[in-house]
CSV table of C-alpha atoms and ligand atoms in Angstrom, one decimal:
chain,number,residue,atom,x,y,z
G,1071,UNK,CA,4.6,-5.3,-31.9
G,1072,UNK,CA,5.0,-4.1,-28.3
G,1073,UNK,CA,6.8,-1.0,-27.2
G,1074,UNK,CA,8.3,-1.7,-23.8
G,1075,UNK,CA,11.7,-0.9,-22.4
G,1076,UNK,CA,14.5,-1.6,-21.6
G,1077,UNK,CA,16.3,0.8,-23.9
G,1078,UNK,CA,19.1,-0.6,-26.0
G,1079,UNK,CA,22.6,0.6,-25.1
G,1080,UNK,CA,22.7,4.0,-26.8
G,1081,UNK,CA,26.3,4.1,-28.1
G,1082,UNK,CA,27.6,0.8,-29.5
G,1083,UNK,CA,31.3,0.5,-28.8
G,1084,UNK,CA,32.9,0.5,-32.1
G,1085,UNK,CA,36.0,-1.7,-32.4
G,1086,UNK,CA,38.0,-0.3,-35.3
G,1087,UNK,CA,40.0,-2.2,-37.9
G,1088,UNK,CA,41.6,1.2,-38.7
G,1089,UNK,CA,42.5,2.7,-35.3
G,1090,UNK,CA,43.6,6.3,-35.8
G,1091,UNK,CA,47.0,7.6,-35.0
G,1092,UNK,CA,46.9,10.2,-32.3
G,1093,UNK,CA,47.5,13.0,-34.7
G,1094,UNK,CA,44.6,11.9,-37.0
G,1095,UNK,CA,42.4,11.4,-33.9
G,1096,UNK,CA,43.0,15.0,-33.0
G,1097,UNK,CA,41.9,16.3,-36.5
G,1098,UNK,CA,38.6,18.1,-36.3
G,1099,UNK,CA,36.3,16.3,-38.7
G,1100,UNK,CA,33.2,17.0,-40.7
G,1101,UNK,CA,31.1,14.1,-42.0
G,1102,UNK,CA,29.2,14.8,-45.2
G,1103,UNK,CA,28.1,11.3,-46.3
G,1104,UNK,CA,26.3,9.2,-43.7
G,1105,UNK,CA,23.0,7.4,-43.9
G,1106,UNK,CA,21.3,7.3,-40.5
G,1107,UNK,CA,19.3,4.3,-41.5
G,1108,UNK,CA,22.6,2.7,-42.5
G,1109,UNK,CA,24.2,3.2,-39.0
G,1110,UNK,CA,22.2,0.4,-37.4
G,1111,UNK,CA,24.8,-1.7,-35.6
G,1112,UNK,CA,24.1,-5.4,-34.9
G,1113,UNK,CA,23.8,-4.9,-31.2
G,1114,UNK,CA,21.2,-2.2,-31.6
G,1115,UNK,CA,19.3,-4.3,-34.2
G,1116,UNK,CA,19.2,-7.2,-31.6
G,1117,UNK,CA,18.1,-4.9,-28.8
G,1118,UNK,CA,15.4,-3.1,-30.9
G,1119,UNK,CA,14.0,-6.5,-32.2
G,1120,UNK,CA,13.6,-7.6,-28.6
G,1121,UNK,CA,12.1,-4.3,-27.4
G,1122,UNK,CA,9.7,-4.1,-30.3
G,1123,UNK,CA,8.8,-7.8,-30.4
G,1124,UNK,CA,10.0,-8.2,-34.0
G,1125,UNK,CA,11.1,-11.7,-35.1
G,1126,UNK,CA,14.4,-11.6,-36.9
G,1127,UNK,CA,16.4,-14.4,-38.5
G,1128,UNK,CA,19.5,-14.0,-36.4
G,1129,UNK,CA,19.9,-14.5,-32.6
G,1130,UNK,CA,23.4,-12.9,-32.0
G,1131,UNK,CA,25.4,-9.9,-33.0
G,1132,UNK,CA,27.8,-12.3,-34.8
G,1133,UNK,CA,25.0,-13.9,-36.8
G,1134,UNK,CA,23.8,-10.4,-37.8
G,1135,UNK,CA,27.3,-9.4,-38.9
G,1136,UNK,CA,27.6,-12.6,-40.8
G,1137,UNK,CA,24.4,-11.8,-42.7
G,1138,UNK,CA,26.1,-8.7,-44.2
G,1139,UNK,CA,27.0,-10.4,-47.4
G,1140,UNK,CA,26.7,-8.4,-50.7
G,1141,UNK,CA,28.7,-7.7,-53.8
G,1142,UNK,CA,27.3,-4.6,-55.4
G,1143,UNK,CA,24.8,-1.8,-54.8
G,1144,UNK,CA,21.5,-3.7,-55.3
G,1145,UNK,CA,22.7,-6.6,-53.1
G,1146,UNK,CA,24.0,-4.2,-50.5
G,1147,UNK,CA,20.7,-2.3,-50.4
G,1148,UNK,CA,18.7,-5.6,-50.1
G,1149,UNK,CA,20.7,-6.6,-47.0
G,1150,UNK,CA,20.5,-3.0,-45.5
G,1151,UNK,CA,16.8,-2.6,-46.1
G,1152,UNK,CA,15.9,-5.9,-44.6
G,1153,UNK,CA,17.3,-4.6,-41.3
G,1154,UNK,CA,14.9,-1.7,-41.1
G,1155,UNK,CA,12.0,-3.9,-39.8
G,1156,UNK,CA,13.2,-3.4,-36.2
G,1157,UNK,CA,12.7,0.4,-36.3
G,1158,UNK,CA,9.2,1.5,-35.2
G,1159,UNK,CA,9.0,4.2,-32.6
G,1160,UNK,CA,10.2,7.7,-32.4
G,1161,UNK,CA,12.5,6.6,-29.5
G,1162,UNK,CA,14.1,4.0,-31.9
G,1163,UNK,CA,15.0,6.8,-34.3
G,1164,UNK,CA,16.3,9.0,-31.5
G,1165,UNK,CA,18.5,6.2,-30.2
G,1166,UNK,CA,19.8,5.3,-33.7
G,1167,UNK,CA,20.8,8.9,-34.4
G,1168,UNK,CA,22.2,9.6,-30.9
G,1169,UNK,CA,24.4,6.4,-31.1
G,1170,UNK,CA,25.8,7.5,-34.5
G,1171,UNK,CA,26.6,11.1,-33.2
G,1172,UNK,CA,28.1,9.7,-30.0
G,1173,UNK,CA,30.4,7.4,-32.0
G,1174,UNK,CA,31.2,10.1,-34.6
G,1175,UNK,CA,32.0,12.6,-31.8
G,1176,UNK,CA,34.3,10.1,-30.2
G,1177,UNK,CA,36.3,10.0,-33.5
G,1178,UNK,CA,36.6,13.8,-33.6
G,1179,UNK,CA,33.6,14.7,-35.7
G,1180,UNK,CA,32.5,18.3,-35.1
G,1181,UNK,CA,29.8,18.6,-37.6
G,1182,UNK,CA,27.7,16.0,-39.6
G,1183,UNK,CA,25.2,16.4,-42.4
G,1184,UNK,CA,23.2,13.2,-42.2
G,1185,UNK,CA,21.0,11.5,-44.8
G,1186,UNK,CA,17.8,9.7,-43.8
G,1187,UNK,CA,15.4,7.8,-46.0
G,1188,UNK,CA,11.8,8.2,-44.6
G,1189,UNK,CA,10.2,6.1,-47.3
G,1190,UNK,CA,12.0,2.9,-45.9
G,1191,UNK,CA,9.8,3.5,-42.8
G,1192,UNK,CA,6.6,5.3,-43.9
G,1193,UNK,CA,6.1,2.5,-46.4
G,1194,UNK,CA,5.9,0.1,-43.4
G,1195,UNK,CA,3.4,2.4,-41.6
G,1196,UNK,CA,5.8,4.4,-39.4
G,1197,UNK,CA,4.5,8.0,-39.2
G,1198,UNK,CA,6.8,10.6,-40.9
G,1199,UNK,CA,6.6,12.8,-37.8
G,1200,UNK,CA,7.9,10.1,-35.5
G,1201,UNK,CA,11.0,9.7,-37.6
G,1202,UNK,CA,11.9,13.3,-37.9
G,1203,UNK,CA,11.0,14.2,-34.3
G,1204,UNK,CA,13.1,11.3,-33.0
G,1205,UNK,CA,16.1,12.4,-35.1
G,1206,UNK,CA,15.7,16.0,-34.0
G,1207,UNK,CA,15.7,15.1,-30.3
G,1208,UNK,CA,19.0,13.2,-30.8
G,1209,UNK,CA,20.6,16.1,-32.6
G,1210,UNK,CA,19.6,18.5,-29.8
G,1211,UNK,CA,20.9,16.1,-27.1
G,1212,UNK,CA,24.2,15.4,-29.0
G,1213,UNK,CA,24.9,19.0,-29.4
G,1214,UNK,CA,24.6,19.6,-25.7
G,1215,UNK,CA,26.4,16.4,-24.7
G,1216,UNK,CA,29.2,16.4,-27.2
G,1217,UNK,CA,29.3,19.9,-28.8
G,1218,UNK,CA,28.8,18.3,-32.2
G,1219,UNK,CA,26.4,20.1,-34.7
G,1220,UNK,CA,24.3,18.1,-37.1
G,1221,UNK,CA,21.8,18.6,-39.9
G,1222,UNK,CA,19.3,16.3,-41.6
G,1223,UNK,CA,19.2,15.7,-45.4
G,1224,UNK,CA,16.1,13.8,-46.6
G,1225,UNK,CA,16.8,11.4,-49.4
G,1226,UNK,CA,14.3,10.0,-51.9
G,1227,UNK,CA,14.6,6.4,-52.8
G,1228,UNK,CA,15.1,6.4,-56.6
G,1229,UNK,CA,13.4,3.0,-57.0
G,1230,UNK,CA,10.1,4.3,-55.5
G,1231,UNK,CA,9.5,6.8,-58.3
G,1232,UNK,CA,8.8,10.5,-58.6
G,1233,UNK,CA,5.2,10.6,-57.4
G,1234,UNK,CA,6.2,8.9,-54.1
G,1235,UNK,CA,9.1,11.3,-53.8
G,1236,UNK,CA,6.8,14.3,-54.3
G,1237,UNK,CA,4.4,13.1,-51.6
G,1238,UNK,CA,7.4,12.6,-49.3
G,1239,UNK,CA,8.6,16.1,-50.1
G,1240,UNK,CA,5.1,17.5,-49.1
G,1241,UNK,CA,5.4,15.7,-45.7
G,1242,UNK,CA,8.7,17.5,-45.2
G,1243,UNK,CA,7.5,21.0,-45.8
G,1244,UNK,CA,6.3,21.5,-42.2
G,1245,UNK,CA,9.8,20.5,-41.0
G,1246,UNK,CA,11.6,23.0,-43.2
G,1247,UNK,CA,13.6,24.3,-40.2
G,1248,UNK,CA,14.8,20.8,-39.3
G,1249,UNK,CA,15.6,19.4,-42.7
G,1250,UNK,CA,18.2,21.4,-44.4
G,1251,UNK,CA,18.3,19.7,-47.8
G,1252,UNK,CA,17.1,16.8,-50.0
G,1253,UNK,CA,19.0,14.1,-51.8
G,1254,UNK,CA,18.5,11.0,-53.9
G,1255,UNK,CA,19.8,7.5,-53.2
G,1256,UNK,CA,19.1,3.8,-53.6
G,1257,UNK,CA,19.3,1.8,-56.8
G,1258,UNK,CA,20.5,3.9,-59.7
G,1259,UNK,CA,19.9,1.4,-62.5
G,1260,UNK,CA,17.3,2.9,-64.9
G,1261,UNK,CA,16.7,5.8,-62.4
G,1262,UNK,CA,18.6,8.8,-63.8
G,1263,UNK,CA,18.4,12.2,-62.0
G,1264,UNK,CA,16.2,13.5,-64.8
G,1265,UNK,CA,13.3,11.4,-63.6
G,1266,UNK,CA,13.3,13.6,-60.4
G,1267,UNK,CA,13.6,17.0,-62.1
G,1268,UNK,CA,10.2,18.2,-61.0
G,1269,UNK,CA,10.7,17.0,-57.4
G,1270,UNK,CA,14.0,18.7,-57.1
G,1271,UNK,CA,12.7,21.9,-58.8
G,1272,UNK,CA,10.0,22.1,-56.2
G,1273,UNK,CA,12.4,21.3,-53.4
G,1274,UNK,CA,14.6,24.2,-54.5
G,1275,UNK,CA,11.7,26.6,-54.7
G,1276,UNK,CA,10.8,25.5,-51.2
G,1277,UNK,CA,14.3,26.5,-50.0
G,1278,UNK,CA,15.9,23.1,-49.6
G,1279,UNK,CA,19.6,22.6,-50.5
G,1280,UNK,CA,20.2,19.9,-53.1
G,1281,UNK,CA,22.5,16.9,-53.4
G,1282,UNK,CA,22.2,13.5,-55.0
G,1283,UNK,CA,24.0,10.2,-55.3
G,1284,UNK,CA,25.8,9.3,-58.4
G,1285,UNK,CA,27.2,6.0,-57.3
G,1286,UNK,CA,30.5,4.6,-58.7
G,1287,UNK,CA,30.5,2.8,-62.0
G,1288,UNK,CA,26.8,2.7,-62.6
G,1289,UNK,CA,25.2,2.4,-66.0
G,1290,UNK,CA,25.5,5.9,-67.5
G,1291,UNK,CA,27.4,7.3,-64.5
G,1292,UNK,CA,28.9,10.3,-66.4
G,1293,UNK,CA,25.5,11.2,-67.9
G,1294,UNK,CA,23.9,11.0,-64.5
G,1295,UNK,CA,26.6,13.4,-63.1
G,1296,UNK,CA,26.0,15.8,-66.0
G,1297,UNK,CA,22.2,15.7,-65.5
G,1298,UNK,CA,22.6,16.2,-61.8
G,1299,UNK,CA,24.7,19.3,-62.3
G,1300,UNK,CA,23.4,20.9,-65.5
G,1301,UNK,CA,19.8,19.9,-65.5
G,1302,UNK,CA,18.9,19.6,-61.8
G,1303,UNK,CA,21.3,22.2,-60.4
G,1304,UNK,CA,22.7,20.0,-57.7
G,1305,UNK,CA,25.2,21.6,-55.3
G,1306,UNK,CA,26.8,18.4,-54.3
G,1307,UNK,CA,27.3,14.9,-55.7
G,1308,UNK,CA,27.5,12.0,-53.3
G,1309,UNK,CA,30.3,9.6,-54.6
G,1310,UNK,CA,30.7,10.9,-58.2
G,1311,UNK,CA,34.1,9.4,-58.9
G,1312,UNK,CA,33.3,8.8,-62.5
G,1313,UNK,CA,33.5,12.6,-63.0
G,1314,UNK,CA,37.2,11.9,-63.7
G,1315,UNK,CA,36.3,10.2,-67.0
G,1316,UNK,CA,35.4,13.5,-68.6
G,1317,UNK,CA,37.6,16.6,-68.7
G,1318,UNK,CA,34.4,18.6,-69.5
G,1319,UNK,CA,32.6,17.4,-66.4
G,1320,UNK,CA,35.6,18.1,-64.2
G,1321,UNK,CA,35.7,21.6,-65.6
G,1322,UNK,CA,31.9,22.0,-65.0
G,1323,UNK,CA,32.2,20.7,-61.4
G,1324,UNK,CA,35.1,23.0,-60.7
G,1325,UNK,CA,33.6,26.1,-62.0
G,1326,UNK,CA,30.3,25.5,-60.3
G,1327,UNK,CA,32.1,24.6,-57.1
G,1328,UNK,CA,30.3,21.3,-56.8
G,1329,UNK,CA,31.1,19.4,-53.6
G,1330,UNK,CA,31.9,15.6,-53.8
G,1331,UNK,CA,31.3,13.3,-50.8
G,1332,UNK,CA,33.4,10.2,-51.3
G,1333,UNK,CA,33.5,7.1,-49.1
G,1334,UNK,CA,36.8,5.2,-49.3
G,1335,UNK,CA,36.1,2.1,-47.2
G,1336,UNK,CA,32.8,1.2,-48.9
G,1337,UNK,CA,34.6,1.2,-52.3
G,1338,UNK,CA,37.2,-1.2,-51.0
G,1339,UNK,CA,34.4,-3.8,-50.3
G,1340,UNK,CA,33.2,-4.0,-53.9
G,1341,UNK,CA,35.5,-6.7,-55.3
G,1342,UNK,CA,34.2,-6.2,-58.8
G,1343,UNK,CA,35.3,-2.7,-59.1
G,1344,UNK,CA,38.1,-2.1,-61.6
G,1345,UNK,CA,39.1,1.4,-60.7
G,1346,UNK,CA,41.7,2.0,-58.0
G,1347,UNK,CA,39.4,4.3,-56.0
G,1348,UNK,CA,42.0,5.9,-53.7
G,1349,UNK,CA,44.0,7.0,-56.8
G,1350,UNK,CA,40.8,8.4,-58.3
G,1351,UNK,CA,40.1,10.3,-55.1
G,1352,UNK,CA,43.6,11.7,-55.2
G,1353,UNK,CA,43.1,12.7,-58.8
G,1354,UNK,CA,39.9,14.5,-57.9
G,1355,UNK,CA,41.8,16.5,-55.2
G,1356,UNK,CA,44.7,17.2,-57.5
G,1357,UNK,CA,42.2,18.4,-60.2
G,1358,UNK,CA,41.0,21.1,-57.7
G,1359,UNK,CA,37.6,19.5,-57.0
G,1360,UNK,CA,36.0,20.1,-53.6
G,1361,UNK,CA,36.4,16.5,-52.2
G,1362,UNK,CA,35.1,15.7,-48.7
G,1363,UNK,CA,35.0,12.3,-47.0
G,1364,UNK,CA,32.1,10.2,-45.6
G,1365,UNK,CA,31.5,6.7,-44.2
G,1366,UNK,CA,28.2,5.9,-45.9
G,1367,UNK,CA,26.9,3.0,-43.9
G,1368,UNK,CA,29.6,2.1,-41.3
G,1369,UNK,CA,28.4,-1.2,-39.9
G,1370,UNK,CA,28.4,-2.7,-43.4
G,1371,UNK,CA,31.6,-1.1,-44.7
G,1372,UNK,CA,34.1,-1.4,-41.9
G,1373,UNK,CA,34.0,1.9,-40.1
G,1374,UNK,CA,33.2,5.5,-39.3
G,1375,UNK,CA,34.8,8.7,-40.6
G,1376,UNK,CA,38.0,8.3,-38.5
G,1377,UNK,CA,38.4,4.7,-39.9
G,1378,UNK,CA,37.9,6.0,-43.5
G,1379,UNK,CA,40.6,8.7,-43.0
G,1380,UNK,CA,43.0,6.2,-41.4
G,1381,UNK,CA,42.4,3.8,-44.3
G,1382,UNK,CA,43.2,6.6,-46.8
G,1383,UNK,CA,46.5,7.3,-44.9
G,1384,UNK,CA,47.5,3.7,-44.5
G,1385,UNK,CA,46.5,2.2,-47.8
G,1386,UNK,CA,46.4,5.2,-50.1
G,1387,UNK,CA,49.4,7.1,-48.6
G,1388,UNK,CA,47.3,10.3,-48.1
G,1389,UNK,CA,49.3,12.8,-46.0
G,1390,UNK,CA,47.9,14.6,-43.0
G,1391,UNK,CA,48.0,17.7,-45.2
G,1392,UNK,CA,45.7,16.1,-47.8
G,1393,UNK,CA,43.4,14.6,-45.1
G,1394,UNK,CA,43.2,18.1,-43.5
G,1395,UNK,CA,42.3,19.6,-46.9
G,1396,UNK,CA,39.3,17.2,-47.2
G,1397,UNK,CA,38.0,18.6,-43.9
G,1398,UNK,CA,38.5,22.2,-45.1
G,1399,UNK,CA,36.6,21.2,-48.3
G,1400,UNK,CA,33.8,19.7,-46.2
G,1401,UNK,CA,33.5,23.0,-44.2
G,1402,UNK,CA,33.4,24.9,-47.5
G,1403,UNK,CA,30.5,22.9,-48.9
G,1404,UNK,CA,28.7,22.5,-45.6
G,1405,UNK,CA,25.2,24.0,-45.2
G,1406,UNK,CA,25.9,25.8,-42.0
G,1407,UNK,CA,25.6,29.4,-40.8
G,1408,UNK,CA,28.5,31.8,-41.5
G,1409,UNK,CA,29.2,31.7,-37.8
G,1410,UNK,CA,29.4,27.9,-37.5
G,1411,UNK,CA,31.6,27.8,-40.7
G,1412,UNK,CA,33.9,30.3,-39.1
G,1413,UNK,CA,34.2,28.3,-35.9
G,1414,UNK,CA,35.0,25.1,-37.9
G,1415,UNK,CA,37.5,26.8,-40.1
G,1416,UNK,CA,39.2,28.3,-37.0
G,1417,UNK,CA,39.4,24.8,-35.4
G,1418,UNK,CA,41.0,23.5,-38.6
G,1419,UNK,CA,43.4,26.5,-38.8
G,1420,UNK,CA,44.5,25.8,-35.2
G,1421,UNK,CA,45.1,22.2,-36.1
G,1422,UNK,CA,47.2,23.3,-39.1
G,1423,UNK,CA,49.3,25.5,-36.9
G,1424,UNK,CA,49.8,22.8,-34.3
G,1425,UNK,CA,50.8,20.2,-36.9
G,1426,UNK,CA,53.0,22.4,-39.1
G,1427,UNK,CA,50.6,22.1,-42.1
G,1428,UNK,CA,50.5,24.6,-44.9
G,1429,UNK,CA,47.2,26.5,-44.6
G,1430,UNK,CA,47.7,28.1,-48.1
G,1431,UNK,CA,47.0,24.7,-49.6
G,1432,UNK,CA,43.3,25.3,-48.9
G,1433,UNK,CA,43.2,28.6,-50.8
S,1538,HPA,N1,24.1,4.5,-52.6
S,1538,HPA,C1,22.8,4.5,-52.8
S,1538,HPA,N2,21.9,4.3,-51.8
S,1538,HPA,C2,22.4,4.1,-50.6
S,1538,HPA,C3,23.7,4.2,-50.3
S,1538,HPA,C4,24.6,4.4,-51.3
S,1538,HPA,O1,25.8,4.5,-51.1
S,1538,HPA,N3,23.8,4.0,-48.9
S,1538,HPA,C5,22.6,3.8,-48.4
S,1538,HPA,N4,21.7,3.9,-49.4
S,1539,ZN,ZN1,25.5,7.0,-49.7
């Protein structure tokens, strides 16, 4: 592996299948469910493979895009993880994160809380520090270049087990100021939240905020949601649509003000799914749950946050009022300073005034 320039183009132009209307483009947005590792666009994969001297199976962007074939969570993860081999240097991570923030800012994102999975890289020999320092440099640059604020949430891969997660948590302690929270992702089969109780207990004592994935329609989905809330004290659930299968869980989530981060476009790519997800999301909003929207892994699922919101409007008939409310919810559940929360809420209040929305809907 050699580490020579030229640098890849930093921001990959994103051609959207769901171009936003001007009024949606103007909506100030907050992204709460994005995996930095999952933002690797084909053009950047190609450029990084060349720069780092990594042999890959494809020789064009089109071939890379054509390799994005999957039908459920495990097959998606296999495709996504196989693309990680091109990421090696701190600069690679910086460019990956800067490219995401640049695209997000171009769609009106004002604040993003971004997952990253260090175990995908430390397990290949990449130093933990190189990953975190690269991401941090991108966050600082993007704030000054685009005015977007961003935070890092470190996710544990649930298929690596609790010991590996605890070791990873220990590596993160010295970056306590740069990593705002911890989460749990990857393959959920036979990996309930309870397996990670000690890791999350320690994380909480160390001052990290807590979230975790409860993917849609997994084996024991509702039990995983219950464990995450009741036993592990999670503050948010990433996805979590199956909450709607239990009135008791809905009540629990509402009274504890649990935030949900849902990802509409990704659900639409799982043909085996029986539930009409957009209707479930509307049901969650109507039930008074704090529902925010994210894009998960944009190159694989057809778009960034703006695309997801436009998809909700066009296919699900969500009104501007409802989409605005999801952004207010995102600010509510964001792990930001009181001052930044106020700034974001003021931007959204200004938008409501300009677009004749009812601000009391958020109370
Ligand atoms: N679920 C679990 N793991 C993941 C996801 C997801 O949606 N995206 C990237 N890793
Ligand atoms: Zn996710």
